[in-house]
Amino acid sequence: MSGIHPFRVLRAKPLWIANGVITGALAVLFTVFYVGANIDPVDHMKNLPVGLVNADKGAAVGGKQVDLGARITESIKETTASGGKIDWKVMGEKQMKEALGKGKLYGALVVPADFTSATTALTSAATTGTPARPTLTVLTNQSAGSVGSSLARTATTQAAESASLQVGKELTSQGGTGQAKLPAAARVLLADPAAVTVEDGHPLDAHSGLGLTAFYYALVLVVVGMLSANVISGQVDHALGYTHNDMGPLRLHRPLIRATRVQTLAISSTLMAGLSLLMGTLVMVGAVGLMGMHAAHPPLLWLFSVCAVAVSGIGALTLLAVFGTPGMLVVTLVFIGMAVPTANATTPIQALPGFYRFLAEFEPLRQITGGIRSILYYDAQGDAGLTRGWVMMAAGLVAAVLFGFGVLGWYDRKGLHRIPAETEPEKTAALA
């Protein structure tokens, strides 16, 4: 017994400094990652993919073929080209529907087949009653992300309204005195001829969380793998006798079983791989069976879930084994701090600052979210994110194995073995 009161450790400056540096760094990093990534998505937005479809067949006016749809699409591309916030993808209706159905577009603007004929009809002196306005259709895509879909909707609606005013300006400047013979309602509409309607371009099931179930489901898989790694790491150390296991007021300890660092990681990884079958199954049962989440392709969803938990868990185990006690902080930053803002779920990658777009290329949550989104919303199409999900998970597993076993093997070769602290007093007493 030293006779020193435990509370006297609070006088130790290193205790305050070490904990202050660590907790302060966490506070700053999480603020930077979460707030910094989402503080101004409109200003950071660049090349958000939006479809632009001209289905207008044109019409013969005064012996000439007129195609107002082509004028609109060209005008939209020219007026928005300098900003670079929207990447207009000119395509046909079939291509547009396929792209929406793969999450390649956040929205679309469609000029209908009768746009020219309906617009020029407003200039007819024979028009009576209230003329029918031509329509420009704005399509949203919540399955690609609610924030991205909202940004696309706003930009596309503004473009459609500006295009309508431009067409109206052209019609009024070309109409001459004949416009005076038009009904009053037609003259008013002629200045802004097109009505803008908004529709869902890729409808989802009611139990799809407005396109967010894929993100939250993927987040659960990553968090389960990450937290399970912490539990498994501790329990393996206890089973080998390297650490105590406190159960409330009880402290349990097992006889020491000497194991190299490489052997310890191999044991932990094997346990994680086996238990991922249980965890992945229970996550799916909880989400689909208990909560009623809409889920297409259940067998594929189960397999992907199990693999996602296993890869996340083994990756976390690697960081814990390599970095030791600070490893949990590293795990938290990699799997949560940097991952959530770059998951391409709440905020699209195209609306993130450049640094976060770089992180999104390899952050695990983004890859897993893309795979889950493909399974749940896009009929498990490979080019809708599923292929990338599988490839990046495999790459992540290989990287974790090479990094973990490589570094730990070097530790072992250097003689940096794990010696439990409780054996030190015994050695000291024996030497005395």
Coordinates of C-alpha atoms in Angstrom, one line a residue:
M1 CA 0.0 0.0 0.0
S2 CA 1.4 3.4 -1.0
G3 CA -0.7 5.4 1.4
I4 CA -1.4 7.9 -1.3
H5 CA -5.1 8.9 -1.7
P6 CA -6.4 8.0 -5.1
F7 CA -7.8 11.5 -5.8
R8 CA -4.2 12.9 -5.7
V9 CA -3.8 11.7 -9.2
L10 CA -5.9 14.7 -10.2
R11 CA -2.9 16.8 -9.4
A12 CA -0.8 15.1 -12.1
K13 CA -0.4 17.5 -15.0
P14 CA 0.3 14.7 -17.5
L15 CA -3.1 13.2 -16.8
W16 CA -4.9 16.4 -17.6
I17 CA -2.6 17.2 -20.6
A18 CA -2.9 13.7 -22.2
N19 CA -6.7 13.5 -21.8
G20 CA -7.1 17.2 -22.8
V21 CA -5.2 16.6 -26.1
I22 CA -7.1 13.5 -27.0
T23 CA -10.6 14.7 -26.1
G24 CA -9.9 18.1 -27.7
A25 CA -8.7 16.5 -30.9
L26 CA -11.9 14.4 -31.0
A27 CA -14.1 17.5 -30.5
V28 CA -12.3 19.4 -33.3
L29 CA -12.2 16.5 -35.7
F30 CA -15.9 15.5 -35.4
T31 CA -16.8 19.2 -35.8
V32 CA -14.7 19.5 -38.9
F33 CA -16.0 16.2 -40.4
Y34 CA -19.7 16.6 -39.6
V35 CA -20.3 20.4 -39.7
G36 CA -17.7 21.2 -42.3
A37 CA -19.0 18.7 -44.8
N38 CA -22.6 20.0 -44.6
I39 CA -22.3 23.7 -43.8
D40 CA -23.0 24.9 -47.3
P41 CA -23.8 22.1 -49.8
V42 CA -25.2 24.6 -52.4
D43 CA -22.0 26.6 -52.5
H44 CA -19.9 23.4 -52.7
M45 CA -22.1 21.7 -55.3
K46 CA -20.3 20.8 -58.5
N47 CA -21.4 18.7 -61.4
L48 CA -24.6 17.3 -59.8
P49 CA -25.9 14.9 -62.5
V50 CA -29.4 15.8 -63.7
G51 CA -31.1 14.5 -66.8
L52 CA -32.3 16.8 -69.6
V53 CA -34.8 15.2 -72.0
N54 CA -36.2 16.8 -75.1
A55 CA -39.1 14.7 -76.3
D56 CA -40.7 17.6 -78.3
K57 CA -41.7 16.7 -81.8
G58 CA -41.9 20.3 -82.9
A59 CA -44.7 21.8 -85.0
A60 CA -45.2 23.5 -88.3
V61 CA -45.8 27.3 -87.8
G62 CA -46.2 29.6 -90.8
G63 CA -44.8 27.0 -93.1
K64 CA -41.7 26.5 -91.0
Q65 CA -40.8 23.7 -88.6
V66 CA -40.4 25.0 -85.1
D67 CA -38.8 23.0 -82.2
L68 CA -39.1 25.0 -79.0
G69 CA -37.9 22.0 -77.0
A70 CA -34.5 22.1 -78.6
R71 CA -34.3 25.9 -77.9
I72 CA -35.1 25.2 -74.2
T73 CA -32.6 22.5 -73.7
E74 CA -29.9 24.4 -75.5
S75 CA -30.7 27.5 -73.5
I76 CA -30.6 25.6 -70.2
K77 CA -27.2 24.2 -71.0
E78 CA -25.8 27.5 -72.0
T79 CA -27.1 29.6 -69.1
T80 CA -25.9 27.1 -66.5
A81 CA -22.6 26.0 -68.0
S82 CA -20.5 28.7 -66.3
G83 CA -21.6 27.8 -62.8
G84 CA -20.8 24.2 -63.1
K85 CA -23.1 23.2 -60.3
I86 CA -25.4 21.1 -62.5
D87 CA -24.1 18.5 -64.9
W88 CA -26.9 18.3 -67.5
K89 CA -27.0 14.9 -69.1
V90 CA -28.9 15.2 -72.4
M91 CA -30.5 11.9 -73.1
G92 CA -33.7 10.2 -74.3
E93 CA -36.6 9.2 -72.1
K94 CA -35.6 5.6 -72.0
Q95 CA -32.0 6.4 -71.0
M96 CA -33.3 8.8 -68.4
K97 CA -35.5 6.3 -66.7
E98 CA -32.7 3.7 -66.7
A99 CA -30.4 6.3 -65.1
L100 CA -32.9 7.2 -62.5
G101 CA -33.4 3.5 -61.8
K102 CA -29.7 3.1 -61.1
G103 CA -29.2 6.2 -59.0
K104 CA -27.1 7.8 -61.6
L105 CA -29.2 11.0 -61.7
Y106 CA -30.6 13.1 -58.9
G107 CA -33.4 14.3 -61.0
A108 CA -34.4 15.3 -64.6
L109 CA -36.2 17.9 -66.7
V110 CA -38.5 16.6 -69.4
V111 CA -39.8 18.6 -72.3
P112 CA -42.9 16.7 -73.5
A113 CA -43.7 15.7 -77.1
D114 CA -46.4 18.3 -77.6
F115 CA -44.6 21.2 -76.1
T116 CA -44.2 23.3 -79.3
S117 CA -47.7 22.6 -80.6
A118 CA -49.2 23.5 -77.2
T119 CA -47.1 26.6 -76.9
T120 CA -47.8 28.0 -80.4
A121 CA -51.5 27.3 -79.9
L122 CA -51.5 30.1 -77.4
T123 CA -50.8 32.6 -80.2
S124 CA -53.9 31.6 -82.2
A125 CA -56.5 34.3 -82.5
A126 CA -59.1 31.6 -82.6
T127 CA -58.4 30.5 -79.1
T128 CA -61.4 30.9 -76.8
G129 CA -61.8 30.4 -73.1
T130 CA -58.7 29.5 -71.0
P131 CA -55.9 28.1 -73.2
A132 CA -54.2 24.9 -72.1
R133 CA -50.6 25.6 -70.9
P134 CA -47.8 23.4 -72.1
T135 CA -46.0 21.5 -69.4
L136 CA -42.4 21.0 -68.3
T137 CA -41.9 18.1 -66.0
V138 CA -39.4 18.1 -63.2
L139 CA -38.6 14.5 -62.0
T140 CA -37.1 13.9 -58.5
N141 CA -35.2 10.8 -57.3
Q142 CA -35.2 10.4 -53.5
S143 CA -33.7 6.9 -53.9
A144 CA -30.4 8.6 -54.8
G145 CA -30.5 10.7 -51.6
S146 CA -33.1 13.2 -50.3
V147 CA -30.7 16.2 -50.1
G148 CA -29.3 15.6 -53.5
S149 CA -32.8 15.1 -54.9
S150 CA -33.9 18.4 -53.3
L151 CA -30.9 20.3 -54.7
A152 CA -31.7 18.9 -58.1
R153 CA -35.3 19.7 -57.9
T154 CA -34.6 23.4 -56.9
A155 CA -32.1 23.8 -59.7
T156 CA -34.2 22.1 -62.3
T157 CA -37.4 24.0 -61.4
Q158 CA -35.5 27.3 -61.6
A159 CA -34.1 26.3 -65.0
A160 CA -37.6 25.3 -66.3
E161 CA -39.1 28.6 -65.1
S162 CA -36.3 30.6 -66.7
A163 CA -36.8 28.6 -69.9
S164 CA -40.5 29.3 -69.9
L165 CA -39.9 33.1 -69.5
Q166 CA -37.3 33.0 -72.4
V167 CA -39.8 31.2 -74.7
G168 CA -42.5 33.7 -73.7
K169 CA -40.2 36.6 -74.5
E170 CA -39.5 35.2 -77.9
L171 CA -43.2 34.6 -78.6
T172 CA -44.2 38.1 -77.5
S173 CA -41.5 39.7 -79.6
Q174 CA -42.5 37.8 -82.7
G175 CA -46.3 38.0 -82.2
G176 CA -46.8 41.6 -83.6
T177 CA -50.2 43.2 -83.6
G178 CA -52.0 39.8 -83.9
Q179 CA -51.6 39.4 -80.1
A180 CA -54.1 42.1 -79.5
K181 CA -56.8 39.8 -80.9
L182 CA -55.9 37.1 -78.4
P183 CA -58.1 36.5 -75.3
A184 CA -56.9 38.2 -72.2
A185 CA -56.0 34.9 -70.5
A186 CA -53.9 33.9 -73.6
R187 CA -51.9 37.2 -73.5
V188 CA -51.1 36.7 -69.9
L189 CA -50.0 33.1 -70.4
L190 CA -48.0 34.0 -73.4
A191 CA -45.4 35.9 -71.3
D192 CA -44.8 32.7 -69.2
P193 CA -46.3 29.9 -71.3
A194 CA -45.1 26.7 -69.6
A195 CA -46.4 25.2 -66.4
V196 CA -43.9 23.3 -64.3
T197 CA -45.0 20.1 -62.6
V198 CA -43.0 18.0 -60.2
E199 CA -43.2 14.2 -60.1
D200 CA -41.3 11.3 -58.5
G201 CA -39.0 9.9 -61.2
H202 CA -38.3 6.6 -59.3
P203 CA -41.0 5.9 -56.8
L204 CA -40.1 3.9 -53.7
D205 CA -42.0 1.6 -51.4
A206 CA -43.7 3.4 -48.4
H207 CA -41.3 1.6 -46.0
S208 CA -38.2 2.9 -47.6
G209 CA -37.6 5.9 -45.3
L210 CA -37.8 8.4 -48.2
G211 CA -34.7 6.8 -49.6
L212 CA -32.8 6.7 -46.4
T213 CA -33.3 3.1 -45.2
A214 CA -30.2 2.0 -47.2
F215 CA -28.0 4.5 -45.4
Y216 CA -29.3 3.7 -41.9
Y217 CA -29.2 0.0 -42.6
A218 CA -25.6 0.2 -43.8
L219 CA -24.7 2.4 -40.8
V220 CA -26.0 -0.3 -38.5
L221 CA -23.9 -2.9 -40.2
V222 CA -20.7 -0.8 -39.8
V223 CA -21.4 0.2 -36.2
V224 CA -22.3 -3.4 -35.2
G225 CA -19.0 -4.6 -36.8
M226 CA -17.0 -1.8 -35.1
L227 CA -18.4 -2.3 -31.6
S228 CA -18.3 -6.0 -31.9
A229 CA -14.6 -5.8 -32.7
N230 CA -14.1 -3.9 -29.4
V231 CA -16.0 -6.6 -27.5
I232 CA -14.3 -9.5 -29.2
S233 CA -10.8 -8.0 -28.8
G234 CA -11.4 -7.7 -25.0
Q235 CA -12.9 -11.1 -24.7
V236 CA -10.0 -12.8 -26.6
D237 CA -7.5 -11.0 -24.4
H238 CA -9.4 -12.2 -21.3
A239 CA -9.6 -15.8 -22.7
L240 CA -5.8 -15.8 -23.2
G241 CA -5.2 -14.4 -19.7
Y242 CA -3.8 -11.0 -20.7
T243 CA -6.5 -8.9 -19.1
H244 CA -9.1 -9.1 -16.3
N245 CA -12.8 -9.2 -17.1
D246 CA -14.9 -7.1 -14.7
M247 CA -18.5 -8.2 -14.4
G248 CA -20.0 -5.6 -12.0
P249 CA -18.2 -6.0 -8.7
L250 CA -16.6 -9.2 -9.7
R251 CA -13.2 -9.5 -11.4
L252 CA -12.5 -12.6 -13.4
H253 CA -9.1 -13.7 -14.5
R254 CA -7.9 -16.7 -16.5
P255 CA -4.4 -18.4 -16.5
L256 CA -2.1 -16.8 -19.0
I257 CA -1.8 -18.5 -22.4
R258 CA 1.2 -17.2 -24.3
A259 CA 0.2 -16.0 -27.8
T260 CA 2.0 -13.9 -30.4
R261 CA 0.3 -10.8 -31.7
V262 CA -0.3 -12.4 -35.0
Q263 CA -2.0 -15.4 -33.3
T264 CA -4.2 -13.1 -31.2
L265 CA -5.4 -11.2 -34.3
A266 CA -6.0 -14.5 -36.2
I267 CA -8.1 -15.8 -33.2
S268 CA -10.1 -12.5 -33.1
S269 CA -10.7 -12.4 -36.8
T270 CA -11.9 -16.0 -36.9
L271 CA -14.3 -15.2 -34.1
M272 CA -15.5 -12.1 -35.9
A273 CA -16.0 -14.0 -39.2
G274 CA -18.0 -16.7 -37.5
L275 CA -20.2 -14.3 -35.4
S276 CA -20.9 -12.1 -38.4
L277 CA -23.3 -14.8 -39.6
L278 CA -25.2 -14.2 -36.4
M279 CA -25.0 -10.4 -36.4
G280 CA -25.8 -10.0 -40.1
T281 CA -28.8 -12.3 -39.7
L282 CA -30.1 -10.4 -36.6
V283 CA -29.7 -7.0 -38.2
M284 CA -31.8 -8.1 -41.2
V285 CA -34.4 -9.8 -39.0
G286 CA -34.6 -6.7 -36.9
A287 CA -34.9 -4.3 -39.8
V288 CA -37.2 -6.3 -42.1
G289 CA -39.0 -8.7 -39.7
L290 CA -39.5 -6.5 -36.7
M291 CA -39.5 -3.0 -38.1
G292 CA -41.1 -3.8 -41.5
M293 CA -38.4 -2.2 -43.7
H294 CA -39.1 -2.9 -47.4
A295 CA -36.4 -5.3 -48.7
A296 CA -36.0 -6.7 -52.2
H297 CA -33.7 -9.7 -52.8
P298 CA -33.6 -11.0 -49.2
P299 CA -31.0 -13.7 -49.8
L300 CA -28.6 -11.3 -51.4
L301 CA -29.3 -8.7 -48.7
W302 CA -28.5 -11.2 -46.0
L303 CA -25.2 -12.2 -47.7
F304 CA -24.1 -8.6 -48.2
S305 CA -25.0 -7.8 -44.6
V306 CA -23.0 -10.7 -43.2
C307 CA -20.0 -9.7 -45.4
A308 CA -20.3 -6.0 -44.4
V309 CA -20.2 -6.8 -40.7
A310 CA -17.3 -9.2 -41.1
V311 CA -15.2 -6.8 -43.2
S312 CA -16.0 -3.8 -40.9
G313 CA -15.2 -5.9 -37.8
I314 CA -12.0 -7.4 -39.1
G315 CA -10.9 -3.9 -40.2
A316 CA -11.6 -2.5 -36.7
L317 CA -9.8 -5.5 -35.1
T318 CA -6.7 -4.7 -37.2
L319 CA -6.6 -1.1 -36.0
L320 CA -7.1 -2.1 -32.4
A321 CA -4.3 -4.7 -32.6
V322 CA -1.9 -2.3 -34.4
F323 CA -2.5 0.8 -32.3
G324 CA -3.4 -0.7 -29.0
T325 CA -5.4 1.5 -26.6
P326 CA -5.6 4.5 -29.0
G327 CA -6.9 2.1 -31.6
M328 CA -10.5 2.6 -30.6
L329 CA -10.2 6.3 -31.3
V330 CA -8.8 5.6 -34.7
V331 CA -11.6 3.1 -35.4
T332 CA -14.2 5.7 -34.3
L333 CA -12.7 8.3 -36.7
V334 CA -12.4 5.9 -39.7
F335 CA -15.7 4.1 -39.4
I336 CA -17.9 7.0 -38.0
G337 CA -16.2 10.4 -37.9
M338 CA -15.0 10.4 -41.5
A339 CA -17.6 7.9 -42.8
V340 CA -21.0 9.4 -42.1
P341 CA -20.5 12.8 -43.9
T342 CA -19.0 11.1 -46.9
A343 CA -21.5 8.2 -47.3
N344 CA -23.2 9.9 -50.3
A345 CA -26.5 9.5 -48.4
T346 CA -27.5 12.6 -46.5
T347 CA -25.5 15.0 -48.6
P348 CA -24.4 14.0 -52.2
I349 CA -20.7 13.7 -52.9
Q350 CA -21.1 16.4 -55.5
A351 CA -22.1 18.9 -52.8
L352 CA -19.1 18.2 -50.5
P353 CA -15.8 20.1 -50.4
G354 CA -12.9 18.5 -52.2
F355 CA -11.3 16.9 -49.2
Y356 CA -14.5 15.0 -48.3
R357 CA -14.9 13.9 -51.9
F358 CA -11.4 12.4 -51.6
L359 CA -12.4 10.5 -48.4
A360 CA -15.5 9.2 -50.0
E361 CA -13.5 7.3 -52.6
F362 CA -12.4 4.7 -50.0
E363 CA -14.4 5.3 -46.8
P364 CA -16.2 1.9 -46.0
L365 CA -19.6 3.3 -45.2
R366 CA -20.0 4.9 -48.7
Q367 CA -19.2 1.6 -50.4
I368 CA -21.6 -0.4 -48.2
T369 CA -24.3 2.2 -48.5
G370 CA -24.0 2.0 -52.3
G371 CA -24.3 -1.8 -52.3
I372 CA -27.3 -1.8 -50.0
R373 CA -29.0 1.0 -52.0
S374 CA -28.6 -1.1 -55.2
I375 CA -30.2 -4.2 -53.5
L376 CA -33.1 -2.3 -51.9
Y377 CA -34.0 0.3 -54.6
Y378 CA -32.4 -0.7 -57.9
D379 CA -33.1 -4.3 -58.3
A380 CA -29.6 -5.3 -57.3
Q381 CA -28.1 -4.0 -60.6
G382 CA -24.3 -4.2 -60.5
D383 CA -23.6 -0.8 -62.0
A384 CA -26.0 0.8 -59.6
G385 CA -23.5 0.4 -56.8
L386 CA -23.5 -3.3 -56.0
T387 CA -20.4 -4.2 -58.0
R388 CA -18.5 -1.3 -56.4
G389 CA -19.7 -2.4 -53.0
W390 CA -18.4 -6.0 -53.4
V391 CA -15.1 -4.9 -55.0
M392 CA -14.3 -2.3 -52.3
M393 CA -15.2 -4.6 -49.5
A394 CA -12.9 -7.2 -50.9
A395 CA -10.2 -4.6 -51.3
G396 CA -10.7 -3.4 -47.7
L397 CA -10.4 -6.9 -46.4
V398 CA -7.2 -7.5 -48.2
A399 CA -5.8 -4.2 -47.1
A400 CA -6.7 -4.9 -43.5
V401 CA -5.2 -8.4 -43.5
L402 CA -1.9 -7.2 -45.2
F403 CA -1.6 -4.2 -42.9
G404 CA -2.6 -6.0 -39.7
F405 CA -0.6 -9.1 -40.0
G406 CA 2.3 -7.3 -41.6
V407 CA 2.7 -4.8 -38.8
L408 CA 2.0 -7.4 -36.0
G409 CA 4.4 -9.8 -37.6
W410 CA 7.1 -7.0 -37.4
Y411 CA 6.2 -6.4 -33.7
D412 CA 6.7 -10.1 -33.0
R413 CA 10.0 -10.3 -34.8
K414 CA 11.2 -7.3 -32.8
G415 CA 10.3 -9.0 -29.6
L416 CA 7.6 -6.6 -28.8
H417 CA 5.5 -9.2 -27.0
R418 CA 2.4 -8.7 -24.9
I419 CA 3.4 -9.2 -21.2
P420 CA 0.5 -8.6 -18.8
A421 CA 1.3 -6.0 -16.2
E422 CA 0.3 -8.2 -13.3
T423 CA 3.3 -10.5 -13.9
E424 CA 5.8 -7.7 -13.3
P425 CA 5.5 -7.6 -9.5
E426 CA 6.1 -11.4 -9.4
K427 CA 9.3 -11.0 -11.4
T428 CA 10.5 -8.2 -9.3
A429 CA 9.8 -10.1 -6.1
A430 CA 11.7 -13.2 -7.4
L431 CA 14.7 -11.1 -8.3
A432 CA 14.7 -9.6 -4.8

